[in-house]
Amino acid sequence: MWEELDRQTAEGATLTWSFVAFLALATQLAAIAALTDSPVLVVGAMVLGPEFGAVAAICYGLLRNDWRRIGVATRSLVIGFVVAIAVTYVCALVSRWIGVIEVGRLPESRPLTAFIYSPDRWSFIVALLAGAAGVLSMTAGKSSALVGVFISVTTVPAAGNLAVALALKHGSEIDGSLAQLGVNFAGMIIAGTLTLVLQRAVWHVVLRRRGGGTPGLGRKGDAGTSGKH
C-alpha cells in the first residue's frame, strides 16, 4: 500500500504539460460557469481538475518529512494555477473585446454558484472531509472514490471565478475567490496529512502485534522506504 502511494504521489507531484493543460481547461469551464451561473459546468470543472494528486503529494511529503517532494508538488500547484488563471484571464479579456462577454461585471446575484467565491465554515469542513476521503481512497485503492472528492472541493471553480473577476475588475469576488482557494488547500492538506498519520499509527500497532516491522514508512532515506524519491 505505502509503496504504491509513494509512486502515485511522486507522479502527482510532477509538473507536466498534461497537468497544466487539464487545469487550464478546467479553469476555463469554471469561468464560463461563473458567467452563466451554471452548477453543471462547476461540477464539470471540478471533475476535470487534476490538482488533488499534487495535494496528496504534499500530505505524503509532510508524513515522510520529504521536503523535496513537498517543494516539487507546491511548485506544480503554483505554476499550474498561475498559468491556468492567466490563460483564462486572457480568454476573458478577448471574449469581452469581441462581444462574447456582454457584462461589465460578474452578476451580483448568482444563487447557484455563489459558493465558489463565498467561503464559510462549511467550505473548510468540506475541504477537510474531501482531503481525508481523497487520501483514504488512494491508500485503499478505491480510485472511483476520488471522483467524489473532485466534485467536493472548489479549488478550480474558485480559480476560474478569480480569472473572470480580474478581467472584469470585480474586486470583491477577487478577494472571495482567493480566500476560497486558501481554505480549500489548507483543509485538504491538514486532513490528508492527519489521515496518513492515523493510518501509519494503526498499521504500526497492527504490525507490532504480529511481530513485523513497518515497511515503507520510515523517514526519507531510511531502509524500507522503497527507494523512490
Tab-separated table of C-alpha atoms in Angstrom:
chain	number	residue	atom	x	y	z
A	1	MET	CA	0.000	0.000	0.000
A	2	TRP	CA	2.652	2.507	1.058
A	3	GLU	CA	4.927	1.701	-1.868
A	4	GLU	CA	2.028	2.340	-4.260
A	5	LEU	CA	1.188	5.605	-2.513
A	6	ASP	CA	4.831	6.628	-2.801
A	7	ARG	CA	4.670	6.003	-6.553
A	8	GLN	CA	1.328	7.771	-7.009
A	9	THR	CA	2.338	10.873	-5.098
A	10	ALA	CA	5.682	11.053	-6.906
A	11	GLU	CA	3.771	11.114	-10.192
A	12	GLY	CA	1.146	13.521	-8.865
A	13	ALA	CA	3.787	15.990	-7.692
A	14	THR	CA	5.400	16.302	-11.117
A	15	LEU	CA	4.601	19.295	-13.308
A	16	THR	CA	3.700	18.028	-16.776
A	17	TRP	CA	2.137	19.556	-19.864
A	18	SER	CA	-0.993	17.439	-19.322
A	19	PHE	CA	-1.336	18.709	-15.726
A	20	VAL	CA	-1.235	22.318	-16.912
A	21	ALA	CA	-3.474	21.619	-19.918
A	22	PHE	CA	-6.194	19.902	-17.893
A	23	LEU	CA	-6.019	22.586	-15.216
A	24	ALA	CA	-6.313	25.360	-17.815
A	25	LEU	CA	-9.291	23.666	-19.499
A	26	ALA	CA	-10.990	23.081	-16.151
A	27	THR	CA	-10.416	26.701	-15.112
A	28	GLN	CA	-11.957	27.966	-18.348
A	29	LEU	CA	-15.015	25.765	-17.784
A	30	ALA	CA	-15.278	27.234	-14.303
A	31	ALA	CA	-15.033	30.754	-15.710
A	32	ILE	CA	-17.953	30.096	-18.036
A	33	ALA	CA	-19.858	28.642	-15.078
A	34	ALA	CA	-19.246	31.890	-13.188
A	35	LEU	CA	-20.604	33.978	-16.049
A	36	THR	CA	-23.671	31.817	-16.631
A	37	ASP	CA	-24.339	30.739	-13.024
A	38	SER	CA	-24.208	27.109	-14.140
A	39	PRO	CA	-23.703	24.464	-11.414
A	40	VAL	CA	-23.397	21.779	-14.115
A	41	LEU	CA	-20.280	23.459	-15.511
A	42	VAL	CA	-18.925	23.906	-11.978
A	43	VAL	CA	-19.160	20.152	-11.439
A	44	GLY	CA	-17.539	19.521	-14.813
A	45	ALA	CA	-14.647	21.804	-13.913
A	46	MET	CA	-14.221	20.050	-10.562
A	47	VAL	CA	-14.027	16.617	-12.176
A	48	LEU	CA	-11.573	17.769	-14.860
A	49	GLY	CA	-9.167	19.437	-12.432
A	50	PRO	CA	-6.007	17.339	-11.744
A	51	GLU	CA	-4.787	19.169	-8.639
A	52	PHE	CA	-5.535	16.586	-5.953
A	53	GLY	CA	-2.539	14.453	-6.941
A	54	ALA	CA	-0.192	17.304	-6.017
A	55	VAL	CA	-2.131	17.953	-2.797
A	56	ALA	CA	-1.747	14.279	-1.850
A	57	ALA	CA	1.980	14.522	-2.593
A	58	ILE	CA	2.274	17.401	-0.121
A	59	CYS	CA	0.442	15.353	2.526
A	60	TYR	CA	2.712	12.354	1.939
A	61	GLY	CA	5.770	14.606	1.978
A	62	LEU	CA	4.740	16.015	5.359
A	63	LEU	CA	4.276	12.496	6.707
A	64	ARG	CA	7.701	11.402	5.460
A	65	ASN	CA	9.466	14.700	6.155
A	66	ASP	CA	10.295	14.728	2.442
A	67	TRP	CA	10.711	18.429	1.747
A	68	ARG	CA	11.857	17.830	-1.804
A	69	ARG	CA	8.541	16.191	-2.671
A	70	ILE	CA	6.644	18.980	-0.925
A	71	GLY	CA	8.607	21.559	-2.907
A	72	VAL	CA	8.013	19.801	-6.235
A	73	ALA	CA	4.270	19.450	-5.558
A	74	THR	CA	3.926	23.050	-4.369
A	75	ARG	CA	5.764	24.263	-7.451
A	76	SER	CA	3.437	22.244	-9.679
A	77	LEU	CA	0.355	23.699	-7.998
A	78	VAL	CA	1.606	27.284	-8.097
A	79	ILE	CA	2.792	27.181	-11.710
A	80	GLY	CA	-0.243	25.185	-12.826
A	81	PHE	CA	-2.757	27.559	-11.269
A	82	VAL	CA	-0.893	30.700	-12.325
A	83	VAL	CA	-0.791	29.517	-15.938
A	84	ALA	CA	-4.426	28.344	-15.869
A	85	ILE	CA	-5.649	31.618	-14.364
A	86	ALA	CA	-3.516	33.658	-16.791
A	87	VAL	CA	-4.834	31.759	-19.829
A	88	THR	CA	-8.413	32.118	-18.622
A	89	TYR	CA	-7.866	35.818	-17.859
A	90	VAL	CA	-6.608	36.470	-21.402
A	91	CYS	CA	-9.501	34.474	-22.883
A	92	ALA	CA	-11.949	36.503	-20.788
A	93	LEU	CA	-10.422	39.789	-21.960
A	94	VAL	CA	-10.541	38.725	-25.614
A	95	SER	CA	-14.114	37.490	-25.204
A	96	ARG	CA	-15.098	40.834	-23.731
A	97	TRP	CA	-13.416	42.765	-26.547
A	98	ILE	CA	-15.153	40.771	-29.283
A	99	GLY	CA	-18.520	40.873	-27.533
A	100	VAL	CA	-18.841	37.267	-26.339
A	101	ILE	CA	-18.927	38.546	-22.753
A	102	GLU	CA	-21.514	41.301	-22.689
A	103	VAL	CA	-21.419	42.193	-18.996
A	104	GLY	CA	-19.153	44.763	-17.384
A	105	ARG	CA	-19.044	42.872	-14.105
A	106	LEU	CA	-19.908	39.440	-12.848
A	107	PRO	CA	-23.594	39.126	-11.934
A	108	GLU	CA	-24.348	40.401	-8.436
A	109	SER	CA	-26.855	37.621	-7.821
A	110	ARG	CA	-25.640	34.096	-8.525
A	111	PRO	CA	-27.723	31.809	-6.315
A	112	LEU	CA	-26.427	28.572	-7.865
A	113	THR	CA	-22.680	29.278	-7.901
A	114	ALA	CA	-22.072	31.943	-5.241
A	115	PHE	CA	-20.444	29.300	-3.049
A	116	ILE	CA	-17.312	29.280	-5.216
A	117	TYR	CA	-16.312	32.772	-4.056
A	118	SER	CA	-18.020	32.914	-0.647
A	119	PRO	CA	-16.031	30.703	1.745
A	120	ASP	CA	-17.516	29.959	5.156
A	121	ARG	CA	-17.129	27.328	7.881
A	122	TRP	CA	-18.798	24.760	5.634
A	123	SER	CA	-16.186	25.346	2.949
A	124	PHE	CA	-13.460	24.389	5.398
A	125	ILE	CA	-15.393	21.382	6.703
A	126	VAL	CA	-15.985	20.114	3.159
A	127	ALA	CA	-12.283	20.590	2.358
A	128	LEU	CA	-11.342	18.594	5.464
A	129	LEU	CA	-13.686	15.761	4.531
A	130	ALA	CA	-12.540	15.778	0.917
A	131	GLY	CA	-8.867	15.705	1.899
A	132	ALA	CA	-9.397	12.766	4.238
A	133	ALA	CA	-11.533	10.882	1.708
A	134	GLY	CA	-9.096	11.532	-1.133
A	135	VAL	CA	-6.055	10.232	0.718
A	136	LEU	CA	-8.020	7.281	2.095
A	137	SER	CA	-9.207	6.371	-1.403
A	138	MET	CA	-5.613	6.361	-2.635
A	139	THR	CA	-4.315	4.185	0.207
A	140	ALA	CA	-7.280	1.827	-0.069
A	141	GLY	CA	-7.023	1.526	-3.846
A	142	LYS	CA	-10.543	2.917	-4.340
A	143	SER	CA	-9.853	5.221	-7.263
A	144	SER	CA	-13.560	5.611	-8.033
A	145	ALA	CA	-13.999	7.434	-4.728
A	146	LEU	CA	-11.668	10.173	-5.966
A	147	VAL	CA	-14.389	11.385	-8.328
A	148	GLY	CA	-16.474	12.297	-5.302
A	149	VAL	CA	-13.516	14.175	-3.870
A	150	PHE	CA	-13.072	16.139	-7.099
A	151	ILE	CA	-16.733	17.142	-7.024
A	152	SER	CA	-16.499	18.225	-3.383
A	153	VAL	CA	-13.766	20.850	-3.495
A	154	THR	CA	-13.982	24.205	-5.241
A	155	THR	CA	-10.337	24.972	-5.986
A	156	VAL	CA	-10.713	25.024	-9.776
A	157	PRO	CA	-14.084	26.847	-9.727
A	158	ALA	CA	-12.565	29.492	-7.465
A	159	ALA	CA	-9.629	29.850	-9.875
A	160	GLY	CA	-11.987	30.286	-12.817
A	161	ASN	CA	-14.028	32.844	-10.927
A	162	LEU	CA	-10.824	34.655	-9.979
A	163	ALA	CA	-9.715	34.912	-13.614
A	164	VAL	CA	-13.024	36.368	-14.770
A	165	ALA	CA	-13.240	38.692	-11.766
A	166	LEU	CA	-9.759	40.010	-12.613
A	167	ALA	CA	-10.730	40.542	-16.255
A	168	LEU	CA	-13.915	42.365	-15.285
A	169	LYS	CA	-12.283	44.205	-12.349
A	170	HIS	CA	-14.765	42.853	-9.800
A	171	GLY	CA	-12.782	43.417	-6.612
A	172	SER	CA	-14.989	41.719	-4.030
A	173	GLU	CA	-15.067	38.457	-5.965
A	174	ILE	CA	-11.303	38.534	-6.433
A	175	ASP	CA	-10.869	38.537	-2.663
A	176	GLY	CA	-13.530	35.878	-2.174
A	177	SER	CA	-12.024	33.592	-4.801
A	178	LEU	CA	-8.549	33.853	-3.278
A	179	ALA	CA	-9.972	33.091	0.158
A	180	GLN	CA	-11.828	30.062	-1.218
A	181	LEU	CA	-8.606	28.752	-2.772
A	182	GLY	CA	-6.755	29.150	0.512
A	183	VAL	CA	-9.489	27.491	2.569
A	184	ASN	CA	-9.687	24.507	0.224
A	185	PHE	CA	-5.961	23.846	0.040
A	186	ALA	CA	-5.488	24.301	3.788
A	187	GLY	CA	-8.360	21.970	4.648
A	188	MET	CA	-7.280	19.240	2.230
A	189	ILE	CA	-3.634	19.308	3.300
A	190	ILE	CA	-4.467	19.274	7.022
A	191	ALA	CA	-6.994	16.439	6.745
A	192	GLY	CA	-4.946	14.439	4.232
A	193	THR	CA	-1.841	14.568	6.409
A	194	LEU	CA	-3.741	13.653	9.574
A	195	THR	CA	-5.351	10.725	7.749
A	196	LEU	CA	-1.938	9.390	6.784
A	197	VAL	CA	-0.609	9.886	10.316
A	198	LEU	CA	-3.561	7.948	11.738
A	199	GLN	CA	-3.133	5.158	9.205
A	200	ARG	CA	0.554	4.893	9.981
A	201	ALA	CA	-0.174	4.676	13.691
A	202	VAL	CA	-2.794	1.961	13.166
A	203	TRP	CA	-0.504	-0.080	10.919
A	204	HIS	CA	2.337	0.290	13.419
A	205	VAL	CA	0.171	-1.178	16.172
A	206	VAL	CA	-1.108	-3.993	13.948
A	207	LEU	CA	2.348	-4.973	12.729
A	208	ARG	CA	3.829	-4.830	16.213
A	209	ARG	CA	1.195	-7.265	17.413
A	210	ARG	CA	2.088	-9.539	14.509
A	211	GLY	CA	5.784	-9.185	15.277
A	212	GLY	CA	6.580	-7.424	11.991
A	213	GLY	CA	8.036	-4.091	11.014
A	214	THR	CA	6.530	-1.089	9.268
A	215	PRO	CA	7.851	-1.201	5.698
A	216	GLY	CA	7.662	1.911	3.576
A	217	LEU	CA	7.027	4.295	6.470
A	218	GLY	CA	10.464	5.413	7.558
A	219	ARG	CA	11.834	8.871	7.050
A	220	LYS	CA	13.344	9.834	3.740
A	221	GLY	CA	16.442	7.773	3.145
A	222	ASP	CA	15.641	5.119	5.811
A	223	ALA	CA	15.700	1.446	4.990
A	224	GLY	CA	12.423	0.100	3.706
A	225	THR	CA	11.184	3.303	2.118
A	226	SER	CA	11.041	1.686	-1.318
A	227	GLY	CA	13.882	3.920	-2.538
A	228	LYS	CA	11.615	6.146	-4.650
A	229	HIS	CA	12.269	9.849	-4.252
